[in-house]
Structures are given as C-alpha cells and as structure tokens.
Amino acid sequence: MKKTVLNQLHHQAGARMVEFGGWEMPVQYAGVIAEHMAVREAAGLFDVSHMGEIEVSGPQAFDFLQYATTNDVAGLVDGQVQYTALCYPSGGVVDDLTLYRFAADNYLLCVNAANIDKDFAWLQSLLADSDFSDLRLINRSAEYAQIALQGPLSESILAELTDTDPGTIKYYHFAEGEVAGIPTIISRTGYTGEDGFECYCPAAEGVSLWQALMDAGTPSGLVPTGLGARDTLRLEKAYALYGHEITAEILPLEARLAWIVKLNKGDFVGRRALLEAKEAGLKRKLIGLKLTEPGVPRESYPVLCDGCEVGYVSSGTMSPCLRQGIALVLVEAEIADGTQPLQIGIRKRHVAAERVKLPFV
Amino acid sequence: MDFPEELKYTEEHEWVLVEGEIATIGITEFAQDQLGDVVFAELPEVGDELVAGKTFGVVESVKAVSDIYSPVSGEVVEINDELPDEPEVLNTSPYEDGWMLKLRLSNPDELDALMDAAAYQEFIEQD
C-alpha cells in the first residue's frame, strides 16, 4: 500500500487506518461524528496528499485541455480553479478533477488518488492520438503534499501562519505564498461544503505544514479529520464522489453535473455522445432521498416503487447533522420527476424515503 | 479496554451475563471500538426464538454494518427499548446501558463453549 508523507503522524495520533484507492489513509481519529461536527462548527484538517497533480503546460496546453475536459477553460483567469471532468467518447467519466490556471500556458490538474495512473495514461493517449504536440504532460503527484483545512474558522487559523491575506482569496481561486515559511499553493476550495483551503506544498515539507496548522488551530478547536468524516461531509452537501456518482457507466448529465459540461464550447472528448443523450432525453437521474423511518441507506441498496426496483443508492449514510438516513440515488427519470412514494430496500425492510431538494444540509 | 470478569464472551465480540435462567446479551467494548460511532440498532422482538451462533440483529456505525450473533439459544423475554432511539449508548456504555436483550436460556450447556474474560482478552490480542 502507498503511504503519504504524513502516514506516521496519523499512526501517532491514534488514527484508524484503512486502504483507500491503493493508499493507507486515516478513516477516523476521535470518531467520525465528532470530526464531522468539528468541521461544520470549527475546523478540521485532512491529509489529502494521496490525490494526484498533473501539470499541463506549453503553447497548446489550453487547446488540449479544452479538448480533453468537459468544462470551459476559456473563462478562467490566472489564479482561478475550475471543477471539471475527463470523459470517454461514450460520455462516461474517466475522472472528476479540479483544474488550476497558473498562466494561459500553465495548468495543474488535481485528480483522484485511485486514478492518477489511469488519468495520466488517458491524457497521454489523447495527446498521442490528437493533432496537439506543443505541450508537456508531467505527473507531479509525488512532489506535492496536500492538506485541506476546512471549516468556518479556517480563514482565521490560516491567517496566523501566512503573509498572504487569505481573506483576499476568493472561492475557487488560489494564491502562491508561504504558510509557516513553507512555499504553498493556497487554494480556497474543498469537499466539505464549508469555507476552507486546500494547501499544496513540497512533499518534504508536508509534516511541517501539518504540524504548524495543527499548532495554530488546536486552541480554536481544529481537529485532525479522516476519510469517514470527509465522506459524510461531502454527502450532506450532495457532492459527487468518483466510483459512486462518477463512473464510466454514468453520464455526468445524469449525475447532476451538467453544470460542468459545456456542450457549446466546441469539440471535446465525449461531446457527441453527451449531446445525443441530452437530445434523446436522459433515462436516469440522480436525486436525493431522506429516510422518514430509522435506517441507514448504503451504496447499492435498491430504490423501490410499488415493490419494483427503480434505481439504486450510489452513496448513503446517516447524516450526522440531520440524524437521519440520507442517500443519493440513481433512478429512472420518470421516477425522479414523479411524486410516487419511494422506499429503500435495507435487508428485509422497505424503508420509506422522501425526495428532498439538494443539498441535504 | 474493560472486559468485566462476570461476563462470558464470544469470538464475534458479544457478551453474556447469566442470572439464573435469564441471559443478558450485548456487544463488547472491543466491538464498539472497532465499529466506531453506532447510529442504528435493529433488534428482534419479545417472543422470538434465538439460536446460538445465528444472527439476531444488526448494529450499524457510520461506516459499517455488523451482524450480531446470539451466543446462546432461548426465547427473547425483554428488549432494550432505548437502543433504537439512542444507539450511541452502545459506544458509551456497552456493558450497562447498552445491553441489547434478555432471553430465557433453552440450553444452558451452550455457556460452556463461551470464553471467560481472560480468554477473550487473549483472543482479541491474537486477532
């Protein structure tokens, strides 16, 4: 199993470690619910160094990214971040990612840990099969540690450690500065639905950055936070997760991601299939369900209507904030838009669920 | 971790307290620690017949679903009604407030197959 530079710190902090996408990562320290609430009410610190970073640079970097990704890179300015995806020609998703524009000819893609090699190989093959040649693709994943500081107190904690005023960094923008004397890309992004920053620093400095942030934040209630809380936090906000809502078999249009698919920006990989699917009408849609009876919906549990299976749970959990079961479910389009009573099959029970507006929290 | 001397234990991390012909059953400190925050408990009903080694309920944490196995056989005579509303007591008080059910033993000889506290402690250290 691969380990991040912070691995030993997690063990020392008493974290429970699990395998995630080929990496040994902390799933919890004090407990998922306590960590979840800390992020909603104060702040939490996540090791996300397992995520990958791929540089795309050179004169044709922009044109290549317009072709390879689904969102419109043209609207970006230097220092801006964009949520986007790589699609297959079928319209299914290779990976979802954030794209950082450093300059018109210099970008960094932050990709899911489990997909680093797959994404890099995919981009290389796209490049080889295309007319683009004047650009570089460099897998820089091993060079970076990435630490996410998330929660309403993030800005004040970070401000103690840097001359870069974090208050001047807008949502989905970044600045290059120093944090605790360590060169850091300070990105106002995250996966929790709270204010926060994702900090990229040289891998060798990861331990120092983590410790400086913990020392600065502990008096305000900052706690180390594991993958367990990361999942419940993102699910309460209905953020899609690779392998659940985002797969080669699900169109981004079905998964509430039409906003990152710019069908009118010009040609890109997957465009034709996505356009055809849109014109034909989507067969499935992702919606949110909240259980109205006790129970915990989980991935792959069936969604039932009149006793018939009409879809499945792509992600589910017990919401720590609502104290109710919540689920993202992929269901037949007419069910998604209808008002029929729905249930989720949990073992032998059919547990009543209601459609809710997303996000859940 | 605490493993009271007066209890008997299973390899699936349940405990049994025997008082006459009545056995009280719950999950161990080790089990609740492994599970993490418990958010849901599904129990049988009074009158159900449980069979040693068979599942009788489910405990769920945020991350995991865990079947609970009956250490012994018998008829359920009482259920901890607090658990469905406050499953977190399985974390905070696994041996007292977190008891799951009481049953009337139908085959007390089954108790001989269970571990005492020392044997259970050794079992989880090896595991």
Short mmCIF file of C-alpha atoms in Angstrom, two decimals:
data_model
loop_
_atom_site.label_atom_id
_atom_site.label_comp_id
_atom_site.label_asym_id
_atom_site.label_seq_id
_atom_site.Cartn_x
_atom_site.Cartn_y
_atom_site.Cartn_z
CA MET A 1 0.00 0.00 0.00
CA LYS A 2 1.20 3.52 -0.78
CA LYS A 3 1.69 5.94 2.10
CA THR A 4 1.58 9.72 2.21
CA VAL A 5 4.36 11.68 3.90
CA LEU A 6 2.01 12.17 6.86
CA ASN A 7 1.43 8.45 7.42
CA GLN A 8 3.49 8.21 10.59
CA LEU A 9 1.81 11.27 12.11
CA HIS A 10 -1.58 9.62 11.63
CA HIS A 11 -0.43 6.46 13.39
CA GLN A 12 1.00 8.53 16.24
CA ALA A 13 -2.31 10.43 16.53
CA GLY A 14 -4.11 7.10 17.03
CA ALA A 15 -5.90 7.15 13.70
CA ARG A 16 -7.60 4.03 12.43
CA MET A 17 -6.02 3.37 9.04
CA VAL A 18 -7.74 1.80 6.03
CA GLU A 19 -6.95 1.09 2.40
CA PHE A 20 -8.38 3.71 0.04
CA GLY A 21 -7.59 3.68 -3.68
CA GLY A 22 -4.33 1.85 -3.05
CA TRP A 23 -3.30 4.15 -0.18
CA GLU A 24 -3.17 3.60 3.56
CA MET A 25 -5.22 6.51 4.87
CA PRO A 26 -6.78 7.57 8.20
CA VAL A 27 -10.53 6.82 8.26
CA GLN A 28 -11.01 8.36 11.70
CA TYR A 29 -9.14 9.73 14.70
CA ALA A 30 -11.54 10.57 17.57
CA GLY A 31 -14.65 9.39 15.72
CA VAL A 32 -16.48 10.20 12.50
CA ILE A 33 -19.34 12.16 14.07
CA ALA A 34 -17.14 14.29 16.34
CA GLU A 35 -14.83 15.07 13.40
CA HIS A 36 -17.79 15.85 11.16
CA MET A 37 -19.28 18.30 13.65
CA ALA A 38 -15.86 19.91 14.24
CA VAL A 39 -15.65 20.76 10.53
CA ARG A 40 -19.21 22.16 10.49
CA GLU A 41 -18.68 24.23 13.64
CA ALA A 42 -14.93 24.97 13.91
CA ALA A 43 -12.34 23.36 11.64
CA GLY A 44 -10.80 20.05 10.59
CA LEU A 45 -7.52 19.11 8.96
CA PHE A 46 -7.44 16.44 6.25
CA ASP A 47 -4.44 14.72 4.71
CA VAL A 48 -5.30 14.63 1.01
CA SER A 49 -1.74 14.07 -0.15
CA HIS A 50 -2.85 10.88 -1.87
CA MET A 51 -4.51 12.97 -4.56
CA GLY A 52 -2.58 13.44 -7.78
CA GLU A 53 -1.24 16.50 -9.54
CA ILE A 54 -0.63 16.58 -13.28
CA GLU A 55 0.98 19.57 -14.99
CA VAL A 56 -0.25 20.54 -18.43
CA SER A 57 1.87 23.33 -19.86
CA GLY A 58 3.10 24.79 -23.09
CA PRO A 59 1.70 26.79 -26.01
CA GLN A 60 -1.04 24.25 -26.78
CA ALA A 61 -1.94 23.44 -23.17
CA PHE A 62 -5.13 25.49 -23.33
CA ASP A 63 -6.33 23.95 -26.59
CA PHE A 64 -5.55 20.46 -25.35
CA LEU A 65 -7.44 20.99 -22.08
CA GLN A 66 -10.43 22.42 -23.94
CA TYR A 67 -10.44 19.18 -25.92
CA ALA A 68 -9.77 16.80 -23.01
CA THR A 69 -12.07 18.27 -20.32
CA THR A 70 -15.80 18.97 -20.22
CA ASN A 71 -15.89 22.43 -18.63
CA ASP A 72 -14.93 25.62 -20.47
CA VAL A 73 -11.32 26.55 -19.75
CA ALA A 74 -11.73 29.80 -21.71
CA GLY A 75 -13.48 31.62 -18.91
CA LEU A 76 -10.64 31.19 -16.43
CA VAL A 77 -8.14 33.80 -15.28
CA ASP A 78 -4.73 33.24 -13.70
CA GLY A 79 -5.18 32.10 -10.11
CA GLN A 80 -8.58 30.57 -10.72
CA VAL A 81 -9.70 26.98 -10.12
CA GLN A 82 -12.34 25.05 -12.04
CA TYR A 83 -14.20 21.84 -11.25
CA THR A 84 -14.30 19.70 -14.38
CA ALA A 85 -14.15 16.16 -15.72
CA LEU A 86 -12.45 13.93 -18.25
CA CYS A 87 -14.92 11.91 -20.29
CA TYR A 88 -14.62 8.92 -22.56
CA PRO A 89 -16.03 9.19 -26.10
CA SER A 90 -19.01 7.23 -24.68
CA GLY A 91 -19.79 10.16 -22.36
CA GLY A 92 -18.92 8.16 -19.24
CA VAL A 93 -16.43 9.73 -16.89
CA VAL A 94 -12.71 8.93 -16.64
CA ASP A 95 -12.33 11.13 -13.56
CA ASP A 96 -13.50 14.36 -11.99
CA LEU A 97 -10.84 16.91 -11.11
CA THR A 98 -10.00 20.48 -10.28
CA LEU A 99 -8.05 22.49 -12.83
CA TYR A 100 -5.72 25.27 -11.68
CA ARG A 101 -4.73 28.03 -14.10
CA PHE A 102 -1.30 29.46 -13.25
CA ALA A 103 -0.94 31.13 -16.66
CA ALA A 104 -2.54 30.89 -20.07
CA ASP A 105 0.03 28.21 -20.89
CA ASN A 106 0.41 26.55 -17.49
CA TYR A 107 -2.17 24.42 -15.66
CA LEU A 108 -2.20 21.90 -12.84
CA LEU A 109 -4.86 19.18 -12.64
CA CYS A 110 -5.71 17.74 -9.23
CA VAL A 111 -7.08 14.22 -9.73
CA ASN A 112 -8.41 11.39 -7.58
CA ALA A 113 -5.79 9.22 -5.86
CA ALA A 114 -7.06 5.94 -7.30
CA ASN A 115 -6.97 7.39 -10.82
CA ILE A 116 -3.57 9.06 -11.06
CA ASP A 117 -2.01 6.45 -13.34
CA LYS A 118 -5.20 5.93 -15.32
CA ASP A 119 -5.71 9.67 -15.88
CA PHE A 120 -2.10 10.27 -16.85
CA ALA A 121 -2.17 7.37 -19.31
CA TRP A 122 -5.51 8.63 -20.66
CA LEU A 123 -4.17 12.13 -21.25
CA GLN A 124 -1.03 10.73 -22.88
CA SER A 125 -3.11 8.59 -25.23
CA LEU A 126 -5.40 11.52 -26.09
CA LEU A 127 -2.36 13.62 -26.84
CA ALA A 128 -0.75 10.91 -28.97
CA ASP A 129 -3.95 10.45 -30.99
CA SER A 130 -4.56 14.18 -31.45
CA ASP A 131 -3.06 16.94 -33.58
CA PHE A 132 -1.71 18.69 -30.47
CA SER A 133 2.01 18.39 -29.91
CA ASP A 134 3.37 21.57 -28.40
CA LEU A 135 2.70 20.88 -24.72
CA ARG A 136 4.03 18.91 -21.78
CA LEU A 137 2.21 16.45 -19.53
CA ILE A 138 4.07 15.86 -16.29
CA ASN A 139 2.87 13.68 -13.42
CA ARG A 140 3.94 15.71 -10.38
CA SER A 141 1.90 13.71 -7.85
CA ALA A 142 4.90 12.59 -5.81
CA GLU A 143 6.20 16.14 -5.49
CA TYR A 144 3.26 17.51 -3.50
CA ALA A 145 1.77 17.01 -0.11
CA GLN A 146 -1.79 18.32 0.08
CA ILE A 147 -3.52 19.32 3.30
CA ALA A 148 -7.12 20.53 3.44
CA LEU A 149 -8.08 22.95 6.20
CA GLN A 150 -11.89 23.04 6.27
CA GLY A 151 -14.47 24.71 8.46
CA PRO A 152 -15.75 28.17 9.38
CA LEU A 153 -12.58 29.00 11.37
CA SER A 154 -10.21 28.07 8.54
CA GLU A 155 -9.50 31.63 7.43
CA SER A 156 -8.56 32.86 10.90
CA ILE A 157 -6.35 29.81 11.55
CA LEU A 158 -4.54 30.17 8.25
CA ALA A 159 -4.11 33.91 8.68
CA GLU A 160 -1.87 33.28 11.70
CA LEU A 161 0.65 31.45 9.54
CA THR A 162 0.94 33.46 6.34
CA ASP A 163 1.60 36.92 4.96
CA THR A 164 -0.84 36.17 2.16
CA ASP A 165 -4.16 37.56 3.40
CA PRO A 166 -6.44 34.53 2.98
CA GLY A 167 -9.38 36.92 3.03
CA THR A 168 -8.34 38.19 -0.40
CA ILE A 169 -8.51 34.73 -1.97
CA LYS A 170 -11.96 34.25 -3.46
CA TYR A 171 -13.82 30.93 -3.55
CA TYR A 172 -12.36 28.69 -6.26
CA HIS A 173 -9.27 30.87 -6.58
CA PHE A 174 -5.74 30.34 -5.29
CA ALA A 175 -2.60 32.23 -4.38
CA GLU A 176 1.02 31.18 -4.21
CA GLY A 177 2.58 32.16 -0.92
CA GLU A 178 4.21 30.85 2.20
CA VAL A 179 2.46 29.14 5.09
CA ALA A 180 4.65 28.73 8.17
CA GLY A 181 7.59 29.61 5.93
CA ILE A 182 6.77 26.78 3.52
CA PRO A 183 6.07 27.56 -0.16
CA THR A 184 2.41 26.71 -0.59
CA ILE A 185 -0.35 26.90 -3.18
CA ILE A 186 -3.24 28.21 -1.08
CA SER A 187 -6.50 27.26 -2.78
CA ARG A 188 -9.89 28.33 -1.46
CA THR A 189 -11.55 25.05 -2.34
CA GLY A 190 -12.68 21.91 -0.59
CA TYR A 191 -15.02 18.97 -0.42
CA THR A 192 -16.96 19.63 2.76
CA GLY A 193 -19.34 22.46 1.86
CA GLU A 194 -17.66 24.70 4.45
CA ASP A 195 -15.25 27.55 3.90
CA GLY A 196 -11.72 26.27 3.71
CA PHE A 197 -8.40 25.96 1.94
CA GLU A 198 -6.54 23.19 0.19
CA CYS A 199 -2.80 23.72 0.68
CA TYR A 200 -0.28 22.17 -1.70
CA CYS A 201 3.34 22.18 -0.54
CA PRO A 202 6.54 20.28 -1.39
CA ALA A 203 6.16 16.69 -0.16
CA ALA A 204 9.24 17.02 2.06
CA GLU A 205 7.57 19.92 3.91
CA GLY A 206 4.21 18.17 4.44
CA VAL A 207 4.87 17.15 8.03
CA SER A 208 5.98 20.66 8.98
CA LEU A 209 2.94 22.24 7.34
CA TRP A 210 0.56 19.80 9.07
CA GLN A 211 2.14 20.43 12.46
CA ALA A 212 2.14 24.21 12.01
CA LEU A 213 -1.55 24.17 11.08
CA MET A 214 -2.45 21.86 13.98
CA ASP A 215 -0.50 24.02 16.44
CA ALA A 216 -2.16 27.21 15.17
CA GLY A 217 -5.65 25.73 15.09
CA THR A 218 -5.87 23.49 18.13
CA PRO A 219 -6.80 26.35 20.50
CA SER A 220 -9.76 27.17 18.18
CA GLY A 221 -10.96 23.57 18.06
CA LEU A 222 -9.15 22.32 14.95
CA VAL A 223 -9.02 18.51 14.91
CA PRO A 224 -7.46 16.00 12.52
CA THR A 225 -10.19 14.60 10.32
CA GLY A 226 -10.31 11.31 8.44
CA LEU A 227 -11.89 9.89 5.32
CA GLY A 228 -15.00 8.85 7.25
CA ALA A 229 -15.96 12.43 8.00
CA ARG A 230 -14.81 13.53 4.56
CA ASP A 231 -17.44 11.21 3.10
CA THR A 232 -20.32 12.24 5.41
CA LEU A 233 -19.48 15.93 4.94
CA ARG A 234 -19.47 15.71 1.14
CA LEU A 235 -22.61 13.60 1.10
CA GLU A 236 -24.61 16.07 3.21
CA LYS A 237 -23.71 18.63 0.53
CA ALA A 238 -24.51 16.15 -2.28
CA TYR A 239 -21.05 16.39 -3.81
CA ALA A 240 -20.38 13.57 -6.26
CA LEU A 241 -17.67 11.03 -5.48
CA TYR A 242 -15.66 9.09 -8.04
CA GLY A 243 -16.68 5.43 -8.05
CA HIS A 244 -20.15 6.28 -6.75
CA GLU A 245 -21.85 9.06 -8.72
CA ILE A 246 -18.96 9.36 -11.16
CA THR A 247 -18.08 6.26 -13.20
CA ALA A 248 -17.53 5.17 -16.78
CA GLU A 249 -21.13 3.92 -16.79
CA ILE A 250 -22.85 7.12 -15.59
CA LEU A 251 -23.15 10.22 -17.78
CA PRO A 252 -22.28 13.44 -15.95
CA LEU A 253 -25.63 14.77 -17.21
CA GLU A 254 -27.36 12.05 -15.21
CA ALA A 255 -25.33 12.80 -12.09
CA ARG A 256 -26.29 16.47 -11.60
CA LEU A 257 -23.05 17.55 -13.27
CA ALA A 258 -24.49 19.25 -16.37
CA TRP A 259 -23.05 22.50 -15.00
CA ILE A 260 -19.51 21.29 -15.71
CA VAL A 261 -20.37 20.01 -19.20
CA LYS A 262 -20.24 22.88 -21.70
CA LEU A 263 -21.73 21.37 -24.82
CA ASN A 264 -21.45 24.65 -26.72
CA LYS A 265 -17.76 25.36 -26.12
CA GLY A 266 -16.59 23.43 -29.20
CA ASP A 267 -15.50 19.86 -29.64
CA PHE A 268 -14.30 17.84 -26.69
CA VAL A 269 -13.98 14.16 -25.87
CA GLY A 270 -17.42 12.76 -25.12
CA ARG A 271 -19.33 15.73 -26.52
CA ARG A 272 -21.13 13.88 -29.29
CA ALA A 273 -22.38 11.12 -27.00
CA LEU A 274 -23.47 13.61 -24.33
CA LEU A 275 -25.29 15.77 -26.88
CA GLU A 276 -27.11 12.74 -28.29
CA ALA A 277 -28.08 11.58 -24.79
CA LYS A 278 -29.40 15.02 -23.95
CA GLU A 279 -31.43 15.28 -27.16
CA ALA A 280 -32.84 11.77 -26.70
CA GLY A 281 -33.79 12.58 -23.10
CA LEU A 282 -31.99 11.22 -20.07
CA LYS A 283 -33.11 7.78 -18.92
CA ARG A 284 -31.81 8.12 -15.35
CA LYS A 285 -31.36 10.92 -12.87
CA LEU A 286 -29.58 11.35 -9.59
CA ILE A 287 -31.80 12.65 -6.80
CA GLY A 288 -31.63 12.91 -3.04
CA LEU A 289 -33.72 10.79 -0.68
CA LYS A 290 -34.13 11.18 3.06
CA LEU A 291 -35.41 8.27 5.10
CA THR A 292 -38.55 9.05 7.06
CA GLU A 293 -38.10 5.91 9.18
CA PRO A 294 -34.99 4.69 11.07
CA GLY A 295 -32.25 3.12 8.99
CA VAL A 296 -29.02 3.74 7.16
CA PRO A 297 -29.11 3.64 3.35
CA ARG A 298 -25.88 2.39 1.80
CA GLU A 299 -24.30 2.03 -1.61
CA SER A 300 -26.10 -0.39 -3.98
CA TYR A 301 -29.24 -0.79 -1.87
CA PRO A 302 -32.29 -0.86 -4.21
CA VAL A 303 -34.76 2.01 -4.57
CA LEU A 304 -38.31 0.66 -4.70
CA CYS A 305 -41.60 1.98 -6.02
CA ASP A 306 -44.72 -0.18 -5.70
CA GLY A 307 -42.42 -3.08 -4.82
CA CYS A 308 -40.42 -2.74 -8.06
CA GLU A 309 -36.78 -1.77 -8.27
CA VAL A 310 -36.50 1.62 -9.99
CA GLY A 311 -32.90 2.50 -9.16
CA TYR A 312 -30.16 2.18 -6.57
CA VAL A 313 -28.29 4.07 -3.89
CA SER A 314 -24.99 5.47 -5.23
CA SER A 315 -23.99 6.90 -1.82
CA GLY A 316 -25.76 6.75 1.52
CA THR A 317 -25.09 7.39 5.16
CA MET A 318 -26.54 8.51 8.45
CA SER A 319 -26.32 12.29 8.32
CA PRO A 320 -24.56 13.48 11.48
CA CYS A 321 -26.23 16.90 11.20
CA LEU A 322 -29.77 15.67 10.43
CA ARG A 323 -29.51 12.39 12.37
CA GLN A 324 -31.45 10.78 9.53
CA GLY A 325 -30.51 8.41 6.75
CA ILE A 326 -29.69 10.25 3.51
CA ALA A 327 -28.92 8.89 0.07
CA LEU A 328 -28.01 9.94 -3.43
CA VAL A 329 -29.91 7.58 -5.70
CA LEU A 330 -29.80 6.99 -9.44
CA VAL A 331 -33.35 6.29 -10.58
CA GLU A 332 -35.44 6.13 -13.75
CA ALA A 333 -36.09 9.67 -14.98
CA GLU A 334 -39.87 9.50 -14.61
CA ILE A 335 -39.48 8.33 -11.02
CA ALA A 336 -37.05 11.17 -10.32
CA ASP A 337 -39.57 13.72 -11.60
CA GLY A 338 -42.63 11.99 -10.13
CA THR A 339 -44.34 12.01 -6.77
CA GLN A 340 -44.86 8.27 -6.19
CA PRO A 341 -43.91 7.12 -2.69
CA LEU A 342 -40.45 5.54 -2.66
CA GLN A 343 -38.70 3.12 -0.35
CA ILE A 344 -35.13 1.94 0.05
CA GLY A 345 -34.61 -1.78 0.50
CA ILE A 346 -32.50 -2.32 3.60
CA ARG A 347 -32.01 -6.04 4.18
CA LYS A 348 -35.59 -7.36 4.50
CA ARG A 349 -37.23 -4.00 5.20
CA HIS A 350 -38.68 -1.48 2.76
CA VAL A 351 -37.88 1.80 4.47
CA ALA A 352 -39.91 4.87 3.47
CA ALA A 353 -37.98 7.74 1.92
CA GLU A 354 -38.92 11.16 0.61
CA ARG A 355 -37.42 13.12 -2.25
CA VAL A 356 -35.61 16.18 -0.96
CA LYS A 357 -34.08 19.22 -2.53
CA LEU A 358 -30.28 19.03 -2.58
CA PRO A 359 -28.03 19.67 -0.78
CA PHE A 360 -29.30 17.78 2.26
CA VAL A 361 -27.68 20.28 4.64
CA MET B 1 -10.16 -1.79 27.47
CA ASP B 2 -12.58 -3.17 30.01
CA PHE B 3 -13.77 -6.80 29.99
CA PRO B 4 -15.77 -7.50 33.16
CA GLU B 5 -14.94 -10.78 34.90
CA GLU B 6 -18.56 -11.75 35.47
CA LEU B 7 -19.35 -11.92 31.73
CA LYS B 8 -18.87 -14.66 29.14
CA TYR B 9 -17.67 -13.74 25.63
CA THR B 10 -17.92 -14.94 22.03
CA GLU B 11 -15.49 -14.78 19.13
CA GLU B 12 -17.96 -12.43 17.41
CA HIS B 13 -17.50 -9.98 20.29
CA GLU B 14 -20.79 -10.38 22.12
CA TRP B 15 -21.03 -10.73 25.89
CA VAL B 16 -23.48 -12.69 28.07
CA LEU B 17 -24.45 -12.12 31.68
CA VAL B 18 -26.21 -15.10 33.23
CA GLU B 19 -28.59 -14.65 36.17
CA GLY B 20 -30.45 -17.89 36.84
CA GLU B 21 -32.14 -18.93 33.60
CA ILE B 22 -32.00 -15.42 32.13
CA ALA B 23 -29.11 -14.31 29.91
CA THR B 24 -28.49 -10.64 29.08
CA ILE B 25 -26.64 -10.05 25.80
CA GLY B 26 -24.71 -7.14 24.36
CA ILE B 27 -21.57 -6.24 22.38
CA THR B 28 -18.13 -5.80 23.90
CA GLU B 29 -16.03 -2.71 24.37
CA PHE B 30 -13.75 -4.04 21.64
CA ALA B 31 -16.71 -4.42 19.27
CA GLN B 32 -17.96 -0.88 19.80
CA ASP B 33 -14.44 0.50 19.40
CA GLN B 34 -13.99 -1.37 16.12
CA LEU B 35 -17.36 -0.20 14.84
CA GLY B 36 -16.94 3.46 15.69
CA ASP B 37 -19.96 5.72 16.19
CA VAL B 38 -23.02 3.48 16.33
CA VAL B 39 -26.01 5.10 14.62
CA PHE B 40 -28.53 2.30 14.25
CA ALA B 41 -29.54 -0.91 16.02
CA GLU B 42 -32.02 -3.50 14.77
CA LEU B 43 -33.24 -5.95 17.41
CA PRO B 44 -35.58 -8.96 17.43
CA GLU B 45 -38.94 -8.91 19.22
CA VAL B 46 -40.01 -10.31 22.54
CA GLY B 47 -41.07 -13.90 21.97
CA ASP B 48 -38.59 -14.56 19.13
CA GLU B 49 -36.57 -17.76 19.49
CA LEU B 50 -32.83 -17.17 19.10
CA VAL B 51 -30.40 -19.90 18.15
CA ALA B 52 -26.78 -19.98 19.34
CA GLY B 53 -24.42 -18.85 16.58
CA LYS B 54 -27.19 -17.35 14.39
CA THR B 55 -27.66 -13.65 13.74
CA PHE B 56 -30.40 -11.92 15.71
CA GLY B 57 -29.81 -8.29 14.89
CA VAL B 58 -27.69 -5.65 13.26
CA VAL B 59 -25.64 -2.78 14.59
CA GLU B 60 -24.56 -0.06 12.19
CA SER B 61 -21.94 2.60 12.58
CA VAL B 62 -21.48 5.46 10.13
CA LYS B 63 -19.10 3.32 8.10
CA ALA B 64 -20.11 -0.28 8.70
CA VAL B 65 -22.94 -2.80 9.08
CA SER B 66 -22.29 -5.54 11.62
CA ASP B 67 -24.40 -8.63 12.26
CA ILE B 68 -24.89 -9.61 15.88
CA TYR B 69 -24.83 -13.33 16.70
CA SER B 70 -26.64 -14.91 19.59
CA PRO B 71 -24.15 -16.51 21.99
CA VAL B 72 -26.81 -18.89 23.32
CA SER B 73 -30.27 -20.22 22.44
CA GLY B 74 -33.54 -19.20 24.01
CA GLU B 75 -36.69 -17.10 23.87
CA VAL B 76 -36.39 -13.31 23.97
CA VAL B 77 -38.13 -12.02 27.13
CA GLU B 78 -37.08 -8.37 27.07
CA ILE B 79 -35.61 -5.85 24.61
CA ASN B 80 -33.69 -2.69 25.43
CA ASP B 81 -36.26 -0.23 24.09
CA GLU B 82 -33.86 2.70 24.45
CA LEU B 83 -31.44 1.41 21.81
CA PRO B 84 -33.34 2.31 18.63
CA ASP B 85 -33.60 5.93 19.80
CA GLU B 86 -30.17 6.15 21.42
CA PRO B 87 -27.89 3.67 19.66
CA GLU B 88 -24.86 5.71 20.79
CA VAL B 89 -25.14 4.12 24.27
CA LEU B 90 -23.58 1.05 22.63
CA ASN B 91 -20.43 3.20 22.43
CA THR B 92 -20.66 4.95 25.75
CA SER B 93 -21.89 2.08 27.92
CA PRO B 94 -21.59 -1.27 26.12
CA TYR B 95 -21.93 -3.40 29.27
CA GLU B 96 -24.67 -1.49 31.08
CA ASP B 97 -26.98 0.99 29.31
CA GLY B 98 -26.08 -0.67 26.00
CA TRP B 99 -27.43 -4.14 26.83
CA MET B 100 -29.42 -5.42 23.86
CA LEU B 101 -31.82 -8.10 25.06
CA LYS B 102 -32.59 -10.72 27.69
CA LEU B 103 -33.53 -14.28 26.82
CA ARG B 104 -34.60 -17.38 28.73
CA LEU B 105 -31.87 -19.99 28.22
CA SER B 106 -33.14 -23.14 26.50
CA ASN B 107 -29.80 -24.95 26.56
CA PRO B 108 -27.56 -23.70 29.40
CA ASP B 109 -24.84 -26.18 28.36
CA GLU B 110 -24.05 -23.77 25.49
CA LEU B 111 -22.48 -21.43 28.03
CA ASP B 112 -19.58 -23.87 28.40
CA ALA B 113 -18.44 -23.04 24.86
CA LEU B 114 -18.02 -19.33 25.65
CA MET B 115 -14.82 -17.60 26.78
CA ASP B 116 -14.16 -16.02 30.14
CA ALA B 117 -12.70 -12.52 30.33
CA ALA B 118 -9.07 -13.67 30.31
CA ALA B 119 -9.57 -16.00 27.35
CA TYR B 120 -11.43 -13.27 25.43
CA GLN B 121 -8.71 -10.73 26.07
CA GLU B 122 -6.15 -13.21 24.78
CA PHE B 123 -8.37 -13.88 21.75
CA ILE B 124 -8.58 -10.24 20.69
CA GLU B 125 -4.88 -9.68 21.25
CA GLN B 126 -4.09 -12.54 18.87
CA ASP B 127 -6.70 -11.46 16.35
#
